[in-house]
PDB file of C-alpha atoms in Angstrom:
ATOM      1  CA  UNK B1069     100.363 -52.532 103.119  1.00 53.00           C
ATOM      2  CA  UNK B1070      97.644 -55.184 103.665  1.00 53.00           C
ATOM      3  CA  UNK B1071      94.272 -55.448 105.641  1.00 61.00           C
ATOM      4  CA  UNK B1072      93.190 -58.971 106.505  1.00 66.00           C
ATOM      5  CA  UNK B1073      89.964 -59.283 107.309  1.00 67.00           C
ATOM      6  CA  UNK B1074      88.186 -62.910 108.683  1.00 69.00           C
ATOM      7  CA  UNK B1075      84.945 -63.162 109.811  1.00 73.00           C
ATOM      8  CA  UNK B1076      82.974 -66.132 111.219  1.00 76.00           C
ATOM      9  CA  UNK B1077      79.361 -66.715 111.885  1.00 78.00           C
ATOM     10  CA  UNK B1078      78.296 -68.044 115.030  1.00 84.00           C
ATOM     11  CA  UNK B1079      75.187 -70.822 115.519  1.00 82.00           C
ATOM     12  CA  UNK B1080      74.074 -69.776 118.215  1.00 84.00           C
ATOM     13  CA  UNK B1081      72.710 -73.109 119.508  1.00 84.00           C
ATOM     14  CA  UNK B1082      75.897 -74.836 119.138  1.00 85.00           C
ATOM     15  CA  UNK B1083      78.704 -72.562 118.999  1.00 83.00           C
ATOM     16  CA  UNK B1084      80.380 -73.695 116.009  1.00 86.00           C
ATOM     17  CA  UNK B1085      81.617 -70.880 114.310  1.00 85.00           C
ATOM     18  CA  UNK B1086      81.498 -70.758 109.782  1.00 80.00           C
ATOM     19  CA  UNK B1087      83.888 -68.952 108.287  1.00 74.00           C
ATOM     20  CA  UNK B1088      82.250 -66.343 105.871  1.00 72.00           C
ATOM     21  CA  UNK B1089      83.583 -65.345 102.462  1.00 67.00           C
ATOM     22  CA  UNK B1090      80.909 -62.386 101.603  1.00 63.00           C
ATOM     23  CA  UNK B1091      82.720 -60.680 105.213  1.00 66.00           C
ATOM     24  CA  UNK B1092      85.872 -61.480 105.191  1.00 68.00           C
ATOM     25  CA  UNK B1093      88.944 -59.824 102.979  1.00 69.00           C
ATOM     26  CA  UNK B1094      92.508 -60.058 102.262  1.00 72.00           C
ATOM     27  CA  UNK B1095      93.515 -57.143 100.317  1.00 71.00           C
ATOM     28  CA  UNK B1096      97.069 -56.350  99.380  1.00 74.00           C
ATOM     29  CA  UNK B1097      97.990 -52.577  98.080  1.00 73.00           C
ATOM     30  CA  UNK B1098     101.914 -51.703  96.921  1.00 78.00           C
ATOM     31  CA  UNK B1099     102.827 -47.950  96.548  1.00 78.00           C
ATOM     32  CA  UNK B1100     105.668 -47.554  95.016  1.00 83.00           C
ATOM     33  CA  UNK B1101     107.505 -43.960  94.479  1.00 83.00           C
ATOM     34  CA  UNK B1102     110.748 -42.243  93.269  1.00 85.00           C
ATOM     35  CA  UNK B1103     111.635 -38.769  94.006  1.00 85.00           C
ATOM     36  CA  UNK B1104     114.248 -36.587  92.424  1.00 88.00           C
ATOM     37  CA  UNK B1105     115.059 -32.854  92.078  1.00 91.00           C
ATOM     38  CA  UNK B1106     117.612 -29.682  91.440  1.00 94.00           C
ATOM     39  CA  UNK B1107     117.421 -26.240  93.059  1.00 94.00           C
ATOM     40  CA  UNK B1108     119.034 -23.319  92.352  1.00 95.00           C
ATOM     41  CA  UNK B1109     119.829 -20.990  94.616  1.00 95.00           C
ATOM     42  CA  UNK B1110     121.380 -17.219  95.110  1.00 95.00           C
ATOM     43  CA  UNK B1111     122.442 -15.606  98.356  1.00 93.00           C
ATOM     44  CA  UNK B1112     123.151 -11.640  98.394  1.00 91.00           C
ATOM     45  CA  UNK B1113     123.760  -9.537 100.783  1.00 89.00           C
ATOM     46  CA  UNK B1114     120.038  -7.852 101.003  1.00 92.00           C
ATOM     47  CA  UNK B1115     118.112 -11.114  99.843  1.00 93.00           C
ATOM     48  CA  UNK B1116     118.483 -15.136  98.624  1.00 95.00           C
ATOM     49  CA  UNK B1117     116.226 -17.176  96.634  1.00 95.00           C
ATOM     50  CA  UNK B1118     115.972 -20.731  95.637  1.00 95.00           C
ATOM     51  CA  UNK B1119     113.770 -21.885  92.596  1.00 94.00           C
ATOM     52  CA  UNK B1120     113.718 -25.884  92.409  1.00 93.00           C
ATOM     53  CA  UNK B1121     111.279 -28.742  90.865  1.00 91.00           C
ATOM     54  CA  UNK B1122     110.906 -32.257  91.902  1.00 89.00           C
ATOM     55  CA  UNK B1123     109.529 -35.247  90.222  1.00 88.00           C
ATOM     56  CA  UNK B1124     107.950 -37.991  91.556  1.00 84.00           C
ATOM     57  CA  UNK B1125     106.605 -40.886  89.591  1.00 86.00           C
ATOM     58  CA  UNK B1126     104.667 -43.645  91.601  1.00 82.00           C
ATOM     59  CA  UNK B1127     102.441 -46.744  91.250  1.00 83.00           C
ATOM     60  CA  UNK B1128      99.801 -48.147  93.265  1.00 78.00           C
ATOM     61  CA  UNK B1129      98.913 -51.860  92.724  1.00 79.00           C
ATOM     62  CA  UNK B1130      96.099 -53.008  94.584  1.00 75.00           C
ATOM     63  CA  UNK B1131      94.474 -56.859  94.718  1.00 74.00           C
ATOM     64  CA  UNK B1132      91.848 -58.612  96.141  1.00 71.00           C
ATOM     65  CA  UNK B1133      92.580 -61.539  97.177  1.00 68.00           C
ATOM     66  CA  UNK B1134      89.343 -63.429  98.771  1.00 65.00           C
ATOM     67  CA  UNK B1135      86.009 -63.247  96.985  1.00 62.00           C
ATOM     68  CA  UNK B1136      86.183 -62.106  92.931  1.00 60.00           C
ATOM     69  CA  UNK B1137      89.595 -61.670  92.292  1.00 68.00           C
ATOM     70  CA  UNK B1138      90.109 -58.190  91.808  1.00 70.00           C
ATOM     71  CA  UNK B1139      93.479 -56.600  90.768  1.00 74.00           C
ATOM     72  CA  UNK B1140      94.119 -52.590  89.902  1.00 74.00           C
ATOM     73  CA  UNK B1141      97.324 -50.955  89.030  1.00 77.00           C
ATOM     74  CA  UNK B1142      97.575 -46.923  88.159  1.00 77.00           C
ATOM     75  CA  UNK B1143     100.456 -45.159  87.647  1.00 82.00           C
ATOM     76  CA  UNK B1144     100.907 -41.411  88.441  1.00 80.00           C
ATOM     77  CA  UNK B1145     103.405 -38.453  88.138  1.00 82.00           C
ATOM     78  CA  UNK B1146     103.470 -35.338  90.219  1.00 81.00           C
ATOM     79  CA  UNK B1147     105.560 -32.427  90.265  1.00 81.00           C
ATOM     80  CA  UNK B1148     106.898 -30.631  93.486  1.00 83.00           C
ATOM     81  CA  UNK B1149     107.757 -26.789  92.346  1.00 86.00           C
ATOM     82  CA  UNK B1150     109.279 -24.984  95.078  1.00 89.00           C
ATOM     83  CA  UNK B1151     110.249 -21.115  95.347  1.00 93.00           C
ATOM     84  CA  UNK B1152     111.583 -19.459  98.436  1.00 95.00           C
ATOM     85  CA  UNK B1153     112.733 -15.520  99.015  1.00 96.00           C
ATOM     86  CA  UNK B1154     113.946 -13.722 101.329  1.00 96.00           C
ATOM     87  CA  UNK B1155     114.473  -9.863 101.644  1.00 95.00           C
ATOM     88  CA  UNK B1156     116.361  -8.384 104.825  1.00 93.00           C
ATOM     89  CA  UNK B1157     115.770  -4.990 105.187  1.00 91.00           C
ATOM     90  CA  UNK B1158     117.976  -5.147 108.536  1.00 88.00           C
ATOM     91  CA  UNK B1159     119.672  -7.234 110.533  1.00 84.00           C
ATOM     92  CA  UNK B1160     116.145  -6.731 112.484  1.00 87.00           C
ATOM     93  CA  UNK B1161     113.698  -6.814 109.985  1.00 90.00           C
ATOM     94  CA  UNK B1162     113.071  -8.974 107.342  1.00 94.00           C
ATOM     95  CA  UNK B1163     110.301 -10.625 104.455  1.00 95.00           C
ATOM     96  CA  UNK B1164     109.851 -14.035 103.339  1.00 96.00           C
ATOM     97  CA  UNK B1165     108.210 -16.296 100.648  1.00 96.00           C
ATOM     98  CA  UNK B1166     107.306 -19.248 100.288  1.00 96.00           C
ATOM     99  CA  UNK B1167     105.704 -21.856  98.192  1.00 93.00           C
ATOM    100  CA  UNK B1168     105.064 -25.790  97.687  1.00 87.00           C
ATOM    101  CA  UNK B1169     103.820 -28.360  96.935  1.00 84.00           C
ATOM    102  CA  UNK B1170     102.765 -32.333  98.406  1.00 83.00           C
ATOM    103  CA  UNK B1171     101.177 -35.296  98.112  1.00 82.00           C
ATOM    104  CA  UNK B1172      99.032 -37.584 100.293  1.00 83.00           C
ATOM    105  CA  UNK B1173      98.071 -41.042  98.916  1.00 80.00           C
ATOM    106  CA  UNK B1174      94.952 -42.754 100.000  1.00 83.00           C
ATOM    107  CA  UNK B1175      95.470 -45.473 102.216  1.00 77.00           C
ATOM    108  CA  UNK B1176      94.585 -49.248 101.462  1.00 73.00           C
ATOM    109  CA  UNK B1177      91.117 -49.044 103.109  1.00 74.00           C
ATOM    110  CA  UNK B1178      90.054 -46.066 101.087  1.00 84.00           C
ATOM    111  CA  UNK B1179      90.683 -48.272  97.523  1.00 78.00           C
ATOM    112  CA  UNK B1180      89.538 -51.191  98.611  1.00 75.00           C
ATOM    113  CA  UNK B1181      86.749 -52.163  96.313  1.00 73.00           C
ATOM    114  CA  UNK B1182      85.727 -55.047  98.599  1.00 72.00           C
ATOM    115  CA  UNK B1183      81.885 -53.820 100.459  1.00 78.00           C
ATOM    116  CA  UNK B1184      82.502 -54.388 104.347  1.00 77.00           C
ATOM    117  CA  UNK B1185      79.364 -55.317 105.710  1.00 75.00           C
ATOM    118  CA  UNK B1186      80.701 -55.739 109.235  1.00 72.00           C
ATOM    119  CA  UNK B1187      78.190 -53.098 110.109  1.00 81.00           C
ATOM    120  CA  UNK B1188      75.242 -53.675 108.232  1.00 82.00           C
ATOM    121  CA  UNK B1189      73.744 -50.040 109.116  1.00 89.00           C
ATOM    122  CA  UNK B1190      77.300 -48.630 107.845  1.00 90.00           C
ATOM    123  CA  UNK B1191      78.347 -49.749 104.917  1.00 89.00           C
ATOM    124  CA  UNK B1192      81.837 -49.224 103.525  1.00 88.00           C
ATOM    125  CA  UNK B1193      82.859 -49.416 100.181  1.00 86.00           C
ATOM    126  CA  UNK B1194      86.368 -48.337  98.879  1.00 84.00           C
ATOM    127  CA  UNK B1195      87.364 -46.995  95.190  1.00 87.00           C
ATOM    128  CA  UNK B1196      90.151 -48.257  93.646  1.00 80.00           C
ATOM    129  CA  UNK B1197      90.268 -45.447  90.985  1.00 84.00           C
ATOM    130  CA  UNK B1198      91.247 -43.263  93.471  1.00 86.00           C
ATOM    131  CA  UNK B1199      93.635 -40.260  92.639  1.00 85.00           C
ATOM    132  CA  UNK B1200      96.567 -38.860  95.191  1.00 85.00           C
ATOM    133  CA  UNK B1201      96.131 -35.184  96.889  1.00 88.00           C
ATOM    134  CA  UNK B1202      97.986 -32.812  95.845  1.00 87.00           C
ATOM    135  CA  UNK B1203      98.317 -29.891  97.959  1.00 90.00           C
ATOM    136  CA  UNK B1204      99.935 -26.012  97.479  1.00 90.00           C
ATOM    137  CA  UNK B1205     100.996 -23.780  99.847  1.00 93.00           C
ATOM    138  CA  UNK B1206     101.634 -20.664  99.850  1.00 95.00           C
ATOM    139  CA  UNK B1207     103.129 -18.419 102.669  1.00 96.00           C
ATOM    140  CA  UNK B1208     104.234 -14.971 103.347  1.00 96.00           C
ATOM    141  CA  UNK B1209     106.300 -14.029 106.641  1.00 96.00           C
ATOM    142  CA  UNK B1210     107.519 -10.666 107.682  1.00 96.00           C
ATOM    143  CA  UNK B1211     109.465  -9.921 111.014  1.00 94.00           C
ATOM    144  CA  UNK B1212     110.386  -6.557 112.545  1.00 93.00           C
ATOM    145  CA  UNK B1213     112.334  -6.074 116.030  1.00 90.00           C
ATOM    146  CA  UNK B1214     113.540  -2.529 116.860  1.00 84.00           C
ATOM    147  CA  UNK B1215     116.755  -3.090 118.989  1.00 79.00           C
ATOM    148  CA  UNK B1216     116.273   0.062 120.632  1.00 81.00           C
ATOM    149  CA  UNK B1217     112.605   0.663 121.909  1.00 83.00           C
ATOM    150  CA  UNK B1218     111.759  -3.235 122.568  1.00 84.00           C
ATOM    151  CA  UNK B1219     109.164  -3.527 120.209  1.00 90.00           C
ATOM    152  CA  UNK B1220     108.470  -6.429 118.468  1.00 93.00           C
ATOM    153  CA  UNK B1221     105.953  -7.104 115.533  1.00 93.00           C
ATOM    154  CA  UNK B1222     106.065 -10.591 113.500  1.00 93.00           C
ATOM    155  CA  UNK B1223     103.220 -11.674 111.023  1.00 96.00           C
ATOM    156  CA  UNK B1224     102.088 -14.414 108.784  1.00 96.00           C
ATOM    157  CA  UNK B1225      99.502 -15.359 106.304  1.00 97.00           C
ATOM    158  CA  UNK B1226      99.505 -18.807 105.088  1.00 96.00           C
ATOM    159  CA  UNK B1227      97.113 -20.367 101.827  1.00 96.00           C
ATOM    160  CA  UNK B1228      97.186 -23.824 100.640  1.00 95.00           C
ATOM    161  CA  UNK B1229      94.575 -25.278  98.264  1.00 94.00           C
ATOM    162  CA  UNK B1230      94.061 -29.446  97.397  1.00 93.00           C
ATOM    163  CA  UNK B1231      93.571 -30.999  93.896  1.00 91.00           C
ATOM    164  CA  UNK B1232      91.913 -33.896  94.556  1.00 91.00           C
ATOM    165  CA  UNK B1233      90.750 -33.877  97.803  1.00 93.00           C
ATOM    166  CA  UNK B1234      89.788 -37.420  98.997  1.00 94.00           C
ATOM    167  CA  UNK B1235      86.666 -36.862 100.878  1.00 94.00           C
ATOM    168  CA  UNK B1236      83.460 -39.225 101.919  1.00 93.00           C
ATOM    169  CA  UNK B1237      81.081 -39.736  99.374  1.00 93.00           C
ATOM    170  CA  UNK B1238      78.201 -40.677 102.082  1.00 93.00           C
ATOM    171  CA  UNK B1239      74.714 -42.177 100.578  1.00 92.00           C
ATOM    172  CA  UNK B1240      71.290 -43.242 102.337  1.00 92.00           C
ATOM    173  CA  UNK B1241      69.967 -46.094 101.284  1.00 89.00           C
ATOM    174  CA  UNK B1242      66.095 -47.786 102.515  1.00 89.00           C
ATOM    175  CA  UNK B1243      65.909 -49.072 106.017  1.00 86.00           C
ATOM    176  CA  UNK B1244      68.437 -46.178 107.472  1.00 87.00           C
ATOM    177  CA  UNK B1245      71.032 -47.672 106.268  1.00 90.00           C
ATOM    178  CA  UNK B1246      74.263 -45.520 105.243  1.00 93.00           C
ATOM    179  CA  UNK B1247      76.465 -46.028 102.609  1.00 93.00           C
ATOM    180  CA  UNK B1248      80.187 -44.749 102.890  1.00 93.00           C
ATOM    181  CA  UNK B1249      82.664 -44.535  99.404  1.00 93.00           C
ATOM    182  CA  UNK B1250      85.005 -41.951  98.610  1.00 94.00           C
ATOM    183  CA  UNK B1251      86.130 -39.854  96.236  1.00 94.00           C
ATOM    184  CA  UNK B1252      88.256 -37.378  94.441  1.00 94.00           C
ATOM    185  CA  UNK B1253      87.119 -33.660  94.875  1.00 93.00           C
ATOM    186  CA  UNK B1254      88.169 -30.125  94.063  1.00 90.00           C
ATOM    187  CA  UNK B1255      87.759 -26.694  95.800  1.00 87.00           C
ATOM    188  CA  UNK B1256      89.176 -27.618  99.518  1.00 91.00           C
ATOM    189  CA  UNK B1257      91.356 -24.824 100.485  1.00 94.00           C
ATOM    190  CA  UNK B1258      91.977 -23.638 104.221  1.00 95.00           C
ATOM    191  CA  UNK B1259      93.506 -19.949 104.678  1.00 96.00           C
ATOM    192  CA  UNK B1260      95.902 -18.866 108.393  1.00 95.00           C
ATOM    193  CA  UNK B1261      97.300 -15.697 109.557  1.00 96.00           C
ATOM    194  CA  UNK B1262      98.063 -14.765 112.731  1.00 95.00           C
ATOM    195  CA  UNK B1263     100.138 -11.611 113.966  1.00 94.00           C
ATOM    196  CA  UNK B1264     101.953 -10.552 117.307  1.00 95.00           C
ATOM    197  CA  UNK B1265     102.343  -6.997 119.046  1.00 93.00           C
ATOM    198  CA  UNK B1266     104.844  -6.867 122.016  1.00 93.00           C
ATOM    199  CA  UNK B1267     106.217  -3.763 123.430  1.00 89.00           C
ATOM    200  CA  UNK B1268     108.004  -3.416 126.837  1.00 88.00           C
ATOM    201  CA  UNK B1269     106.441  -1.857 129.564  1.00 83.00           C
ATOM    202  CA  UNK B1270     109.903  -0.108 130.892  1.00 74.00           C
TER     203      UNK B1270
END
């Protein structure tokens, strides 16, 4: 991906417009990534599992190509584990498991270490030594219909937490003006559930 920035000054008085090098940017940013993996299931009559783990190896090169010449390469490796069960207590009624993991990589405007002054109130700054999320999940379904009354009950309670989080690293500086980075952080986590009751009236 790339993110080509130009940006002129205008005289006022005559129109002519200047081309500026301290706004403008040409930034270039190559991901590159390889995934591979085994799983292993089992299937029984009462329950299956699988039990699997990927690999995926990547690189992000990142240059600057207008002002200092700026060029940053990091490599990474992350692992993907993945488990999955499921018990059926019935042909109506049944529990499952899950869990995973994924990745998110920052996107080109997030490392670029080039300061956009475009909006001189907001100022943006990128960080190249950014680190990919990495988040897991964990679930937990269960699922009950009685074939003879109607009723229905189904359930589900969902956790995933993030290893480095990319969040906004937001700083005031003198003369109200705000300062915008990023970086990695720890400790996100979001939690679900939700359940449903039906039961026929007749």
């Amino acid at each position: 991906t790339g993110n080509d920035r130009e940006t002129y000054l205008v005289d006022p008085s005559t129109g002519v417009k200047i081309y500026s090098d301290s706004l403008s940017t040409i930034y270039d940013n190559l991901y590159t990534t390889h995934r591979f993996g085994a799983n292993y299931r089992v299937n029984e009559k009462k329950y299956n599992y699988t039990v699997g783990l990927a690999v995926q190896p990547a690189t992000i090169e990142s240059n600057t190509l207008t002002g200092v010449k700026q060029r940053f390469s990091q490599d990474i490796v992350n692992f993907f584990p993945v488990v999955r069960f499921a018990y059926n207590f019935s042909k109506s009624r049944s529990f499952n498991f899950n869990y995973n993991g994924n990745t998110n990589q920052p996107s080109y405007s997030q490392l670029q270490p080039v300061t956009d002054f475009s909006n001189p109130q907001y100022i943006v700054q990128g960080n190249p030594n950014l680190r990919p999320e990495f988040t897991n999940t964990v679930s937990l379904r269960y699922n009950n219909f009685d074939m003879v009354s109607g009723n229905v009950f189904f359930g589900n309670l969902s956790y995933s937490f993030t290893q480095d989080k990319i969040v906004n690293d937001v700083q005031q500086l003198p003369r109200a003006v705000q300062k915008t980075t990023y970086r990695n952080s720890n400790g996100f986590y979001t939690v679900f559930a939700f359940y449903n009751i039906s039961k026929p009236i007749k």
